[in-house]
């Protein structure tokens, strides 16, 4: 009799504890820590992505959060300094972050991502296009919501060849950062797979150089003129390059990178035309995917301005990827979330299906809307899915 | 016995300055270790690595009077030499394919890699110094800047050997606060022994008056070269320590910003004394942290008072200017900390120590 | 033949830009013994004066004014910044050692740069300044963009004016005296603050001109746009011969020539190392002529 009473009592107590455990778990939020630039020169670059990420988090919370838990965000400003970013990651981890989101630039965010990885937590970059934000670089728990930079070059090479009939290209590489070199490398690799396509000339310049006369003279002296000039660059040097090329009377179509998105630099080239580049998604409301235009509209409603450039959308995607993976893994445990991300079924996002593998934590195939600038106005004119295959090793080391 | 106490006192007196400096730094590190705050730990470790750099810089700049913008090149060389030895064993051949096989397969233990990096940096300094150490004044400074620029451009574009502009990742984490403290102590004592040695004193004479030094038989070229090489060793080591601290390195981190910031730390602390070098790093690092915290905000009761974002940098600049305006010779002036202590311990050394004071 | 002439013209144009910047730096060094690390930021300020900070795309205000007003306004802003720096930073540090002056100017530059980032944000801004200058005058295959011609002409005019000023005007004579021997000059009645103020004002003026010519070339400004120009100016001042105006000019042209020639003539795989070659040339010059190519009479230390 006594045994039964004690037994029931113990069982009830156990049940109560278990129940209270679940009740507490329901209320405990999922914490996403942003170790990111909120001040200093880089802050403006992360800004759009952070805002888009916040938008995604608000939407998720409105639907009840992930696994019934709301998402809480905490921030640590890296002040545009990489070592400070590492400290920021430590700070948000100390405050209980389940995952650390880092800058959209690989160089800026890598130190922070390393700390997260060391602490056994997921590190998600809101748009790094470098495969080293992944297994072979930072570690097995690092992911990025972007595709490899080489794909941008490949997309332009393929699209120009197939849709515009461009066979001869003049390749102009900005040597200041790795990203631009990778894009041009991707163009090179893709061009080799296209029958009859030729790089008829190459040159380099350094972002910030006061003059590009020598490079422009070389282009002008080409006979016959190339079908297209591919410039792998970013502002300010990219704006300077396009300005000087057009000022020299060179009317050849110009291809460039996602980093040239945005209308803030267009004043440098009056009535710019025949300028084309890939985007992850269009911020101008004319993306072929309704979901993207929807997000742009919501962004504008919340922040009173359009996303400043295409990369902002990658912040939104990063949150979606993480959220979906947590749902599928039914846990915030980093290894389980990583496994969920790497699983063979793709993860749907506003930009299309994403897939990661045990080896590759970045997209090596992507669907790009092709943005054109005519008379100073932006418009999406086509979409292109990259065809040139890139192995992980090729992405890690520039294929010769 | 009386003579033993005497000579211990003398020994302490002669080395009072580095002992006091190292003691103070060690206390801070012990305090940090006890505090168990990860971010504070990293701040202090980074400051210690900077001390190694700035003390190394001081060995040349402080004793010769020649401002060098180029020492950051030695830091870069130290950092990349380390990466060649112990980075990313599985992917090294992908990142830096043109490295010789012996390096591609090497996985040198970090302590050894650090020392080797310092040695490589000093060899490079020796070769470069042969050309530029003859120069004086602003010409020498610009020549050192040219060296930095050459190293920067070369490393940024020699993709197959340095991975170019790509940020390398995968360097093992060897620098914790104890290792950094150890190297700071070594650097401080080395600088002290150097500057109280015949070599250091000869160089200091040339700092004050080149013509008089030459007339006294000092070979300015040789003395400067020696100081250049020794200082490059420690700056190279600081590069290795930094690589082992952050785990990632990239070429653009070793250019003008770091060069000017470390020079500022040296000058604000006091260019002509070892204590100045250490105090300068401590003061500016502390200032940066305090200003950053003020952006984070302090809790005053239920309110959080915080400075607007972006004011940390402006505050730092203003504070440096104020410190320079009010302490022209730097915080330490031209003196070494511990001079009073050494006078107390061994007054009979006072006469000889006065001689060194004038320099 | 045409190709060689083309390179020559391009080199003279870039050399002129560098020469102007070098004059601005060299003048202040001659009088104050100051390596002004804030000079790059003076250059940046001139361009940013053309725009107004806004949330979205750049709002160009002064940048739309007709060129006489635009130039005057830009020059005015930089001269004000320059004079304020003199009052707040350089004068309190007047008697300090060169190293302290230098770090003081670095701190000043750091402050200015971060104020720009705070006020305008870190993204590059575009001002399509004087786009018609991009058109080229073509003479039987030789392409000379009007902007290159303007740069060369402006440099010649300003250098001529400066030389005249230094030789003929009382201020100029005082400045030359102060450059040679500051203490002696003061004893002879030269008012230090006037001379220094004039030097900094002229330096600011030159910084503004350089900035506008640069902006007209590249069309896009950024918060650290002036730094490469300033660094080249420092180097040029030293290889030309410190304290010598002609030396500053020559130094600027040498660097301009070296850059253009190397960019045009180096084989493709060495082209990215262009700056390394330029600085190697600098080291050679310094080793062979440590005092610079043109050493003014008073510069050598007398025993």
Short mmCIF file of C-alpha atoms in Angstrom, two decimals, chain A residues 94-381:
data_model
loop_
_atom_site.label_atom_id
_atom_site.label_comp_id
_atom_site.label_asym_id
_atom_site.label_seq_id
_atom_site.Cartn_x
_atom_site.Cartn_y
_atom_site.Cartn_z
CA UNK A 94 28.28 33.85 -24.13
CA UNK A 95 24.83 35.40 -24.21
CA UNK A 96 23.43 32.10 -25.41
CA UNK A 97 23.41 32.33 -29.20
CA UNK A 98 22.40 29.10 -30.89
CA UNK A 99 23.90 30.27 -34.15
CA UNK A 100 26.17 33.13 -35.17
CA UNK A 101 25.40 35.10 -38.30
CA UNK A 102 28.37 36.90 -39.81
CA UNK A 103 29.06 39.52 -42.46
CA UNK A 104 28.33 39.15 -46.13
CA UNK A 105 32.01 39.50 -46.86
CA UNK A 106 34.15 36.46 -46.29
CA UNK A 107 37.29 38.39 -45.29
CA UNK A 108 35.39 40.49 -42.78
CA UNK A 109 33.46 37.64 -41.21
CA UNK A 110 35.86 34.71 -41.23
CA UNK A 111 37.41 35.36 -37.81
CA UNK A 112 33.97 35.49 -36.19
CA UNK A 113 32.85 32.37 -38.03
CA UNK A 114 35.94 30.57 -36.77
CA UNK A 115 35.02 31.30 -33.16
CA UNK A 116 31.51 30.04 -33.67
CA UNK A 117 32.80 26.88 -35.28
CA UNK A 118 35.27 26.32 -32.44
CA UNK A 119 32.46 26.68 -29.93
CA UNK A 120 30.49 24.04 -31.79
CA UNK A 121 27.84 26.39 -33.13
CA UNK A 122 26.58 27.09 -36.62
CA UNK A 123 28.15 30.07 -38.37
CA UNK A 124 26.05 31.48 -41.20
CA UNK A 125 27.31 34.19 -43.49
CA UNK A 126 24.66 36.47 -44.94
CA UNK A 127 26.22 36.39 -48.36
CA UNK A 128 29.90 35.42 -48.52
CA UNK A 129 30.69 34.15 -52.01
CA UNK A 130 33.86 32.34 -50.99
CA UNK A 131 33.85 28.57 -50.60
CA UNK A 132 36.20 28.93 -47.64
CA UNK A 133 33.18 30.00 -45.59
CA UNK A 134 32.59 26.30 -45.35
CA UNK A 135 34.05 22.90 -44.60
CA UNK A 136 37.50 23.28 -46.09
CA UNK A 137 38.04 26.72 -44.68
CA UNK A 138 36.31 27.76 -41.48
CA UNK A 139 34.99 24.36 -40.57
CA UNK A 140 32.13 21.83 -40.85
CA UNK A 141 29.61 24.10 -39.14
CA UNK A 142 30.05 27.13 -41.41
CA UNK A 143 27.59 27.92 -44.19
CA UNK A 144 26.82 30.79 -46.50
CA UNK A 145 23.61 31.87 -48.17
CA UNK A 146 25.33 32.82 -51.42
CA UNK A 147 26.79 30.99 -54.38
CA UNK A 148 30.48 30.85 -55.25
CA UNK A 149 31.81 33.99 -56.93
CA UNK A 150 33.05 31.99 -59.91
CA UNK A 151 29.43 31.33 -60.88
CA UNK A 152 28.84 35.02 -61.57
CA UNK A 153 31.57 34.98 -64.20
CA UNK A 154 30.39 31.68 -65.61
CA UNK A 155 26.82 32.98 -65.88
CA UNK A 156 27.86 36.04 -67.86
CA UNK A 157 30.11 34.04 -70.15
CA UNK A 158 27.39 31.50 -70.88
CA UNK A 159 24.52 33.99 -71.19
CA UNK A 160 26.52 36.31 -73.41
CA UNK A 161 27.45 33.37 -75.66
CA UNK A 162 24.01 31.77 -75.87
CA UNK A 163 21.69 34.75 -75.78
CA UNK A 164 23.73 37.57 -77.26
CA UNK A 165 26.03 35.64 -79.55
CA UNK A 166 29.15 37.15 -77.96
CA UNK A 167 32.16 35.12 -78.98
CA UNK A 168 35.11 37.38 -78.19
CA UNK A 169 35.68 38.89 -74.78
CA UNK A 170 38.14 41.35 -73.31
CA UNK A 171 38.70 40.38 -69.67
CA UNK A 172 39.56 43.18 -67.25
CA UNK A 173 40.26 42.09 -63.67
CA UNK A 174 40.31 44.25 -60.56
CA UNK A 175 43.16 42.87 -58.49
CA UNK A 176 42.37 44.46 -55.15
CA UNK A 177 40.34 41.61 -53.62
CA UNK A 178 39.87 37.89 -54.07
CA UNK A 179 36.21 38.12 -55.01
CA UNK A 180 36.82 39.95 -58.28
CA UNK A 181 39.63 37.61 -59.24
CA UNK A 182 37.34 34.64 -58.62
CA UNK A 183 34.57 36.05 -60.81
CA UNK A 184 36.94 36.51 -63.73
CA UNK A 185 38.36 33.07 -63.14
CA UNK A 186 34.84 31.66 -63.39
CA UNK A 187 34.34 33.52 -66.67
CA UNK A 188 37.58 32.05 -67.97
CA UNK A 189 36.64 28.49 -67.02
CA UNK A 190 33.19 28.79 -68.58
CA UNK A 191 34.53 30.35 -71.76
CA UNK A 192 36.78 27.33 -72.26
CA UNK A 193 33.71 25.09 -72.44
CA UNK A 194 32.01 27.21 -75.10
CA UNK A 195 32.98 26.31 -78.64
CA UNK A 196 34.42 29.24 -80.52
CA UNK A 197 34.47 31.56 -77.52
CA UNK A 198 37.75 33.37 -77.08
CA UNK A 199 39.32 35.77 -74.62
CA UNK A 200 40.99 38.14 -77.05
CA UNK A 201 42.75 40.22 -74.45
CA UNK A 202 43.32 40.52 -70.75
CA UNK A 203 44.32 43.32 -68.46
CA UNK A 204 44.27 44.23 -64.80
CA UNK A 205 43.79 47.33 -62.74
CA UNK A 206 43.79 48.10 -59.06
CA UNK A 207 40.69 49.55 -57.46
CA UNK A 208 41.47 53.13 -56.47
CA UNK A 209 44.09 53.80 -59.17
CA UNK A 210 43.93 57.42 -60.31
CA UNK A 211 44.08 56.62 -63.98
CA UNK A 212 43.16 53.83 -66.36
CA UNK A 213 44.44 55.43 -69.54
CA UNK A 214 46.79 52.57 -70.36
CA UNK A 215 44.06 49.95 -70.01
CA UNK A 216 41.63 52.02 -72.06
CA UNK A 217 44.19 52.58 -74.80
CA UNK A 218 44.75 48.84 -75.06
CA UNK A 219 41.05 48.22 -75.47
CA UNK A 220 40.74 50.94 -78.05
CA UNK A 221 43.61 49.49 -80.04
CA UNK A 222 41.98 46.09 -80.39
CA UNK A 223 41.13 45.32 -83.95
CA UNK A 224 38.55 43.92 -84.42
CA UNK A 225 36.81 45.23 -81.34
CA UNK A 226 35.71 42.52 -78.89
CA UNK A 227 32.05 41.57 -78.67
CA UNK A 228 31.99 42.32 -74.97
CA UNK A 229 34.19 43.65 -72.19
CA UNK A 230 33.93 41.75 -68.91
CA UNK A 231 35.06 43.83 -65.95
CA UNK A 232 35.32 41.95 -62.65
CA UNK A 233 35.17 44.77 -60.13
CA UNK A 234 33.28 46.68 -57.46
CA UNK A 235 32.86 50.35 -56.54
CA UNK A 236 34.55 52.85 -56.43
CA UNK A 237 37.06 51.49 -58.94
CA UNK A 238 34.35 49.78 -60.96
CA UNK A 239 32.47 53.03 -61.46
CA UNK A 240 35.72 54.72 -62.42
CA UNK A 241 36.53 51.99 -64.92
CA UNK A 242 33.13 52.10 -66.64
CA UNK A 243 33.24 55.90 -66.69
CA UNK A 244 36.65 56.01 -68.32
CA UNK A 245 35.82 53.31 -70.83
CA UNK A 246 32.61 55.01 -71.94
CA UNK A 247 34.26 58.45 -71.94
CA UNK A 248 36.79 57.10 -74.43
CA UNK A 249 33.93 56.47 -76.81
CA UNK A 250 33.99 52.69 -76.41
CA UNK A 251 30.42 51.57 -76.99
CA UNK A 252 31.09 47.84 -76.56
CA UNK A 253 28.65 46.10 -74.20
CA UNK A 254 30.07 45.72 -70.71
CA UNK A 255 29.51 42.79 -68.36
CA UNK A 256 30.20 43.01 -64.66
CA UNK A 257 29.50 41.54 -61.20
CA UNK A 258 26.71 41.54 -58.60
CA UNK A 259 28.82 43.99 -56.64
CA UNK A 260 28.02 46.67 -59.20
CA UNK A 261 24.33 46.51 -58.33
CA UNK A 262 22.66 49.65 -57.07
CA UNK A 263 22.01 53.05 -58.58
CA UNK A 264 24.16 54.99 -56.15
CA UNK A 265 27.14 55.02 -58.49
CA UNK A 266 25.39 55.65 -61.81
CA UNK A 267 25.91 59.41 -61.72
CA UNK A 268 29.52 58.71 -62.64
CA UNK A 269 28.49 57.45 -66.08
CA UNK A 270 25.83 59.66 -67.66
CA UNK A 271 23.14 57.67 -69.53
CA UNK A 272 24.91 54.36 -69.05
CA UNK A 273 23.75 51.78 -71.53
CA UNK A 274 24.67 48.26 -72.64
CA UNK A 275 25.74 47.36 -69.11
CA UNK A 276 24.79 43.88 -67.88
CA UNK A 277 25.42 41.93 -64.71
CA UNK A 278 23.93 39.02 -62.76
CA UNK A 279 21.94 39.49 -59.56
CA UNK A 280 20.81 37.08 -56.88
CA UNK A 281 17.44 38.79 -56.99
CA UNK A 282 16.17 42.13 -58.22
CA UNK A 283 15.47 44.94 -55.78
CA UNK A 284 13.59 46.94 -58.39
CA UNK A 285 10.33 45.03 -58.18
CA UNK A 286 10.76 43.25 -61.51
CA UNK A 287 12.23 39.94 -60.44
CA UNK A 288 10.69 36.99 -62.33
CA UNK A 289 9.88 35.36 -58.97
CA UNK A 290 6.87 36.76 -57.20
CA UNK A 291 8.25 35.76 -53.82
CA UNK A 292 11.25 38.05 -54.31
CA UNK A 293 9.13 41.03 -55.33
CA UNK A 294 6.98 40.34 -52.31
CA UNK A 295 9.93 40.50 -49.95
CA UNK A 296 11.17 43.69 -51.62
CA UNK A 297 7.76 45.24 -51.06
CA UNK A 298 7.71 44.22 -47.42
CA UNK A 299 11.26 45.53 -46.98
CA UNK A 300 10.22 48.85 -48.43
CA UNK A 301 7.18 49.01 -46.19
CA UNK A 302 9.17 48.28 -43.07
CA UNK A 303 12.24 50.41 -43.75
CA UNK A 304 10.97 53.12 -46.10
CA UNK A 305 13.56 52.35 -48.75
CA UNK A 306 14.30 49.58 -51.21
CA UNK A 307 17.04 47.11 -50.40
CA UNK A 308 20.23 48.95 -51.40
CA UNK A 309 21.59 46.14 -53.52
CA UNK A 310 20.94 42.54 -54.44
CA UNK A 311 23.01 41.06 -51.60
CA UNK A 312 20.48 42.27 -49.07
CA UNK A 313 18.17 39.47 -50.17
CA UNK A 314 20.80 36.94 -49.13
CA UNK A 315 20.27 38.01 -45.52
CA UNK A 316 16.65 37.00 -45.83
CA UNK A 317 17.65 33.70 -47.40
CA UNK A 318 20.17 32.97 -44.64
CA UNK A 319 17.48 33.15 -41.98
CA UNK A 320 15.15 30.98 -44.05
CA UNK A 321 17.81 28.36 -44.60
CA UNK A 322 18.64 28.21 -40.92
CA UNK A 323 15.02 28.15 -39.86
CA UNK A 324 14.12 25.36 -42.26
CA UNK A 325 17.08 23.30 -41.18
CA UNK A 326 16.18 23.68 -37.49
CA UNK A 327 12.63 22.63 -38.25
CA UNK A 328 13.81 19.57 -40.12
CA UNK A 329 16.38 18.65 -37.49
CA UNK A 330 13.84 19.30 -34.76
CA UNK A 331 16.66 20.74 -32.70
CA UNK A 332 19.11 23.61 -32.55
CA UNK A 333 22.04 21.30 -31.99
CA UNK A 334 24.62 22.46 -34.48
CA UNK A 335 25.62 19.05 -35.82
CA UNK A 336 21.98 18.08 -36.40
CA UNK A 337 21.21 21.38 -38.10
CA UNK A 338 24.28 20.99 -40.30
CA UNK A 339 23.18 17.49 -41.24
CA UNK A 340 19.72 18.81 -42.09
CA UNK A 341 21.25 21.48 -44.31
CA UNK A 342 23.43 18.93 -46.02
CA UNK A 343 20.66 16.44 -46.65
CA UNK A 344 19.97 15.61 -50.24
CA UNK A 345 16.52 17.21 -50.48
CA UNK A 346 17.03 20.85 -51.36
CA UNK A 347 15.75 23.68 -49.19
CA UNK A 348 13.29 26.03 -50.88
CA UNK A 349 14.02 29.74 -50.59
CA UNK A 350 12.71 32.87 -52.29
CA UNK A 351 15.64 32.63 -54.68
CA UNK A 352 14.95 29.03 -55.59
CA UNK A 353 16.01 25.69 -54.15
CA UNK A 354 19.32 25.61 -52.29
CA UNK A 355 21.30 22.45 -51.71
CA UNK A 356 24.33 21.83 -49.56
CA UNK A 357 26.38 18.69 -49.23
CA UNK A 358 28.75 17.24 -46.71
CA UNK A 359 31.56 18.64 -48.82
CA UNK A 360 30.15 21.93 -50.04
CA UNK A 361 28.44 24.58 -47.93
CA UNK A 362 27.97 27.05 -50.78
CA UNK A 363 25.95 26.88 -53.97
CA UNK A 364 27.85 25.72 -57.03
CA UNK A 365 24.90 26.10 -59.34
CA UNK A 366 22.65 29.15 -59.38
CA UNK A 367 19.83 30.82 -61.23
CA UNK A 368 20.62 34.48 -61.86
CA UNK A 369 18.28 37.13 -63.15
CA UNK A 370 20.30 39.16 -65.63
CA UNK A 371 20.12 42.87 -64.89
CA UNK A 372 20.66 45.41 -67.60
CA UNK A 373 21.22 49.13 -67.40
CA UNK A 374 19.95 51.13 -70.38
CA UNK A 375 19.97 54.89 -70.31
CA UNK A 376 20.74 54.83 -66.60
CA UNK A 377 17.75 52.63 -65.76
CA UNK A 378 17.83 49.14 -64.27
CA UNK A 379 15.67 46.30 -65.61
CA UNK A 380 15.77 42.51 -65.43
CA UNK A 381 15.79 41.20 -68.98
#
